[in-house]
Every structure is written in C-alpha cells, then in structure tokens.
Coordinates of C-alpha atoms in Angstrom, one line a residue:
Chain S
D1 CA 9.8 -66.9 20.5
I2 CA 11.1 -63.3 18.8
V3 CA 14.4 -63.3 17.0
M4 CA 16.6 -60.2 17.2
T5 CA 19.1 -59.7 15.2
Q6 CA 21.6 -57.0 16.1
S7 CA 25.0 -55.7 13.9
P8 CA 27.2 -54.6 13.7
S9 CA 28.8 -57.3 16.0
S10 CA 31.9 -55.2 16.6
L11 CA 33.5 -52.1 15.4
A12 CA 35.7 -49.6 16.7
V13 CA 35.8 -45.4 16.9
S14 CA 38.1 -43.2 17.8
A15 CA 36.5 -40.7 20.9
G16 CA 34.4 -38.2 19.8
E17 CA 33.1 -40.1 16.7
T18 CA 28.7 -41.0 16.7
V19 CA 28.6 -44.9 16.9
T20 CA 25.3 -46.1 15.3
I21 CA 24.3 -49.5 16.5
N22 CA 21.2 -51.5 14.6
C23 CA 18.8 -54.4 15.9
K24 CA 15.9 -55.5 14.1
S25 CA 13.1 -57.6 15.7
S26 CA 11.4 -60.8 13.4
Q27 CA 7.6 -58.8 14.1
S28 CA 6.4 -55.4 15.4
L29 CA 7.6 -54.6 18.8
F30 CA 5.0 -51.9 19.3
G31 CA 2.0 -52.1 21.2
S32 CA -1.7 -50.9 20.1
V33 CA -2.8 -50.5 23.4
R34 CA -0.4 -48.0 24.9
Q35 CA 0.3 -47.0 21.5
K36 CA 4.5 -48.2 22.5
N37 CA 7.6 -49.8 20.8
Y38 CA 8.8 -52.4 23.9
L39 CA 12.5 -52.8 22.8
A40 CA 14.8 -51.8 25.1
W41 CA 18.6 -50.9 24.9
Y42 CA 21.4 -52.5 28.2
Q43 CA 25.3 -51.6 27.9
Q44 CA 27.4 -54.1 29.5
K45 CA 31.0 -53.1 30.6
P46 CA 33.7 -55.6 31.5
G47 CA 33.1 -57.6 34.3
Q48 CA 29.4 -56.2 35.0
S49 CA 26.2 -56.8 35.0
P50 CA 23.8 -55.3 32.0
K51 CA 23.2 -52.1 32.3
L52 CA 19.2 -50.4 30.7
L53 CA 20.1 -47.5 28.6
I54 CA 17.3 -47.0 26.8
Y55 CA 13.2 -48.9 27.4
L56 CA 10.3 -48.1 25.0
A57 CA 13.2 -47.9 22.0
S58 CA 13.7 -44.1 23.0
T59 CA 13.7 -43.3 26.9
R60 CA 17.2 -42.8 28.6
E61 CA 16.8 -44.7 32.0
S62 CA 17.0 -41.9 34.6
G63 CA 21.0 -40.6 34.9
V64 CA 22.4 -41.5 31.0
P65 CA 23.5 -39.4 29.4
D66 CA 22.1 -37.4 26.7
R67 CA 24.4 -39.1 24.2
F68 CA 22.9 -42.1 24.3
I69 CA 19.2 -42.3 21.6
G70 CA 16.8 -44.4 20.8
S71 CA 14.7 -44.0 18.2
G72 CA 13.2 -46.9 15.5
S73 CA 9.3 -48.6 15.5
G74 CA 8.0 -51.6 14.1
T75 CA 10.9 -53.6 13.4
D76 CA 13.6 -51.5 13.4
F77 CA 15.6 -49.9 16.1
T78 CA 18.8 -47.8 16.8
L79 CA 20.6 -47.2 19.2
T80 CA 23.0 -44.1 18.3
I81 CA 25.9 -43.3 20.4
S82 CA 26.6 -39.0 19.9
S83 CA 30.0 -37.8 20.3
V84 CA 31.5 -41.6 22.2
Q85 CA 34.0 -41.2 25.3
A86 CA 36.2 -43.8 26.2
E87 CA 34.1 -45.1 28.9
D88 CA 31.8 -45.9 26.6
L89 CA 33.9 -49.1 25.5
A90 CA 31.4 -52.0 26.4
N91 CA 28.4 -54.6 24.8
Y92 CA 25.5 -53.3 24.0
Y93 CA 22.2 -55.1 23.4
C94 CA 18.9 -54.1 22.7
Q95 CA 15.8 -56.4 24.1
Q96 CA 12.6 -56.9 23.0
Y97 CA 10.2 -57.1 25.6
Y98 CA 6.5 -57.5 23.7
D99 CA 6.8 -61.1 24.7
T100 CA 6.8 -62.9 28.3
L101 CA 10.0 -64.4 26.6
L102 CA 12.0 -61.8 26.7
T103 CA 14.9 -62.2 23.9
F104 CA 17.7 -60.1 23.5
G105 CA 20.4 -58.9 20.2
S106 CA 23.7 -61.2 20.1
G107 CA 25.4 -57.8 21.3
T108 CA 27.7 -55.1 19.8
K109 CA 30.9 -54.5 21.1
L110 CA 32.3 -50.9 20.7
E111 CA 35.7 -50.7 21.5
I112 CA 37.6 -47.7 21.0
K113 CA 40.8 -46.4 18.7
Chain B
Q1 CA 18.3 -48.8 47.4
V2 CA 17.7 -51.6 45.8
Q3 CA 20.4 -54.6 45.5
L4 CA 20.1 -58.3 44.7
Q5 CA 22.8 -60.6 46.1
Q6 CA 23.6 -63.5 43.9
S7 CA 25.8 -66.3 45.8
G8 CA 29.2 -66.7 45.0
A9 CA 30.4 -69.0 41.7
E10 CA 30.3 -72.5 41.5
L11 CA 32.0 -75.6 40.1
A12 CA 30.4 -78.5 39.7
K13 CA 30.6 -82.5 38.0
P14 CA 28.8 -83.0 35.2
G15 CA 25.7 -84.6 36.3
S16 CA 25.0 -82.9 39.5
S17 CA 23.0 -79.9 40.8
V18 CA 23.0 -76.7 41.9
K19 CA 21.2 -74.1 43.4
I20 CA 22.9 -70.8 43.9
S21 CA 20.8 -67.4 45.5
C22 CA 19.6 -64.2 44.6
K23 CA 18.9 -62.0 47.8
A24 CA 16.8 -59.0 47.5
S25 CA 16.7 -55.6 50.0
G26 CA 15.8 -52.2 49.1
Y27 CA 11.9 -52.8 48.0
T28 CA 8.9 -54.9 48.7
F29 CA 9.9 -58.5 47.9
T30 CA 7.0 -59.8 47.0
S31 CA 5.7 -56.2 44.6
Y32 CA 8.5 -58.2 41.8
Y33 CA 8.9 -61.0 40.6
I34 CA 12.4 -62.1 39.6
S35 CA 13.6 -63.1 36.1
W36 CA 16.5 -65.4 35.7
I37 CA 18.6 -65.2 32.3
K38 CA 21.6 -66.8 31.3
Q39 CA 25.0 -65.0 29.4
T40 CA 26.9 -67.7 27.4
T41 CA 30.1 -66.0 25.1
G42 CA 29.1 -68.1 22.4
Q43 CA 24.6 -68.1 23.3
G44 CA 24.6 -64.3 24.5
L45 CA 21.6 -63.8 27.0
E46 CA 19.2 -65.7 27.0
Y47 CA 15.9 -65.6 29.3
I48 CA 15.3 -68.1 31.5
G49 CA 11.7 -67.3 33.3
Y50 CA 10.5 -65.8 36.6
I51 CA 8.9 -66.4 39.6
N52 CA 5.8 -64.6 40.7
T53 CA 7.1 -64.0 44.3
G54 CA 3.9 -63.9 46.4
S55 CA 2.6 -66.7 45.1
G56 CA 5.3 -68.8 43.9
G57 CA 4.4 -69.6 40.4
T58 CA 6.8 -69.6 37.7
N59 CA 7.1 -69.3 34.0
Y60 CA 10.1 -71.1 31.8
N61 CA 11.0 -70.2 28.4
E62 CA 11.2 -74.2 26.9
K63 CA 14.1 -74.5 26.7
F64 CA 14.9 -74.8 30.2
K65 CA 11.9 -77.1 31.0
G66 CA 13.5 -79.2 32.8
K67 CA 17.3 -77.9 33.4
A68 CA 16.3 -75.1 35.8
T69 CA 13.8 -74.9 38.9
L70 CA 13.1 -71.5 40.2
T71 CA 11.4 -70.8 44.1
V72 CA 11.2 -68.6 46.6
D73 CA 12.1 -67.6 50.4
K74 CA 9.5 -64.5 51.3
S75 CA 10.8 -64.8 54.5
S76 CA 14.4 -64.0 54.0
S77 CA 13.3 -62.1 50.6
T78 CA 15.3 -64.8 48.5
A79 CA 15.0 -66.6 45.1
F80 CA 16.6 -69.2 44.1
M81 CA 17.5 -71.1 40.9
Q82 CA 18.5 -75.1 40.8
L83 CA 19.9 -76.4 37.3
S84 CA 20.0 -80.2 37.7
S85 CA 22.0 -82.9 35.7
L86 CA 24.4 -80.3 34.9
T87 CA 25.8 -80.5 31.5
P88 CA 28.9 -78.3 30.4
D89 CA 26.7 -76.5 27.7
D90 CA 25.8 -75.2 31.2
S91 CA 28.0 -73.6 32.1
A92 CA 27.8 -69.4 32.3
V93 CA 26.9 -66.6 34.4
Y94 CA 23.5 -66.7 35.6
Y95 CA 22.0 -63.4 37.1
C96 CA 19.5 -63.2 38.4
A97 CA 16.8 -59.6 37.5
R98 CA 13.5 -57.9 39.3
G99 CA 10.7 -58.7 37.7
E100 CA 9.5 -54.8 35.6
L101 CA 9.7 -54.8 32.1
P102 CA 12.1 -53.8 30.9
P103 CA 14.5 -55.1 34.0
L104 CA 15.8 -52.0 35.6
Y105 CA 18.2 -54.2 38.7
W106 CA 20.3 -56.8 37.8
G107 CA 22.4 -59.0 40.4
Q108 CA 26.2 -59.1 39.9
G109 CA 25.5 -62.4 38.4
V110 CA 26.6 -66.3 39.2
M111 CA 29.5 -68.2 37.1
V112 CA 28.6 -71.4 37.1
T113 CA 31.4 -73.7 36.1
V114 CA 30.8 -77.6 35.2
S115 CA 34.0 -79.6 34.3
S116 CA 35.2 -82.9 35.6

C-alpha cells in the first residue's frame, strides 16, 4: 500500500493568513505515461462528505476558489490556502490514486482563530 | 445532477450483519464503478474497494476481504455493501463514491454503530 503522511495534524490561523499543508507519499505518484501526478486534495466540513478540491496535484476542481493551490511532484506535495476565510474551517486530506488501492493522508484540521 | 443517496443510520449488535445501500441518479449507472470508503476518528479514511456496476466484478482492499461484500442491482441503479460479523471496530461512517479517479461525487454517508 502507498502510505500518505500528512502534516501538520492541526493548525489555527487568523482570517487572511496563508496556510500550508504538506503530504508525502511512500512512493512516487508520477505516472510516466501521462506525465502527471496522481494526487488529490479533499476538504471535509463538519457533518459533510469530503469535497474534491484539487486533482492531478495542481488542477482545481470546477468552482473551487483560486485561493486553493496545489503543488508538488513525485512524493512531496503541498496544499496552500491563501487569505484563509472563516468558511475554510474544515479537515483537509490528501489522497493518492496512482494505485487502485486508494489511500488517504491522516488529515489536517484547520481552525480559524 | 449526479446524486448518490445512501440509506439511513444503522445500530447493530456484535456478530450481526448490516447491508447499506447507495442509490445513484443523474447519470448512466453502469458507466462508472462505485467505490466504498470507511471513515473513523481513529483510522481516518480507508478505502474498502469498488464494484464494476456493469459486470458486478469487485476489487477489495485486503483488509476488508471477508468483512465487506459489494453487490449491485442495475435495475434500480443501486449499489450495496454488506458488512458481516460486526465488531465495535466496524463502527464508522461509510461512504459510497462514484468511481472516477479521484472520486468526485460522494454519498452523504451512513453511520453504522455496533453495540450490544
């Protein structure tokens, strides 16, 4: 199984600040055929299902605000949320889909001060 | 619009089984697999496996073989997951998701509580 290690487990920021969440995979997620990284980011608000934010490491899903930015390649990835809003209070998860056995990071809880 | 409507919460006794459903609408059911995901506070999100909604073929995470059984009813565009020999460790929220990668459409989740 591909192990996804996510950090930090939680963080608290004030509205308007920039947040960085890290995700490291136990093996490369770079597919040589399509030359893409098979890494997604999800946002899960309390009581809701996970919502896809980013796929292929850096492509925003339709309707996702451009303050959500995914970056990275190979085994190291980052989700940056610029100018955090109160509505961004949620848990964030990375997920690899390089392997058919999908695996997720342990999550990052974002709190707004 | 694409929707995955899951069945209601379940309270089950240890050793029993439950069968939860996931009814799809807004797209051609057999064009996408259905995946199942378990979420607990302690273990986070775990992938259980998927079912090919056209052929009924399945692929399970080794961890859930013998625990979860995935089936479909094409006539009603519904996928099912049966969980057997329940223990308290099976208490969780279970999601179905449409099978594109990565999963974009998720059901609302079913809370399963195993308690005597």
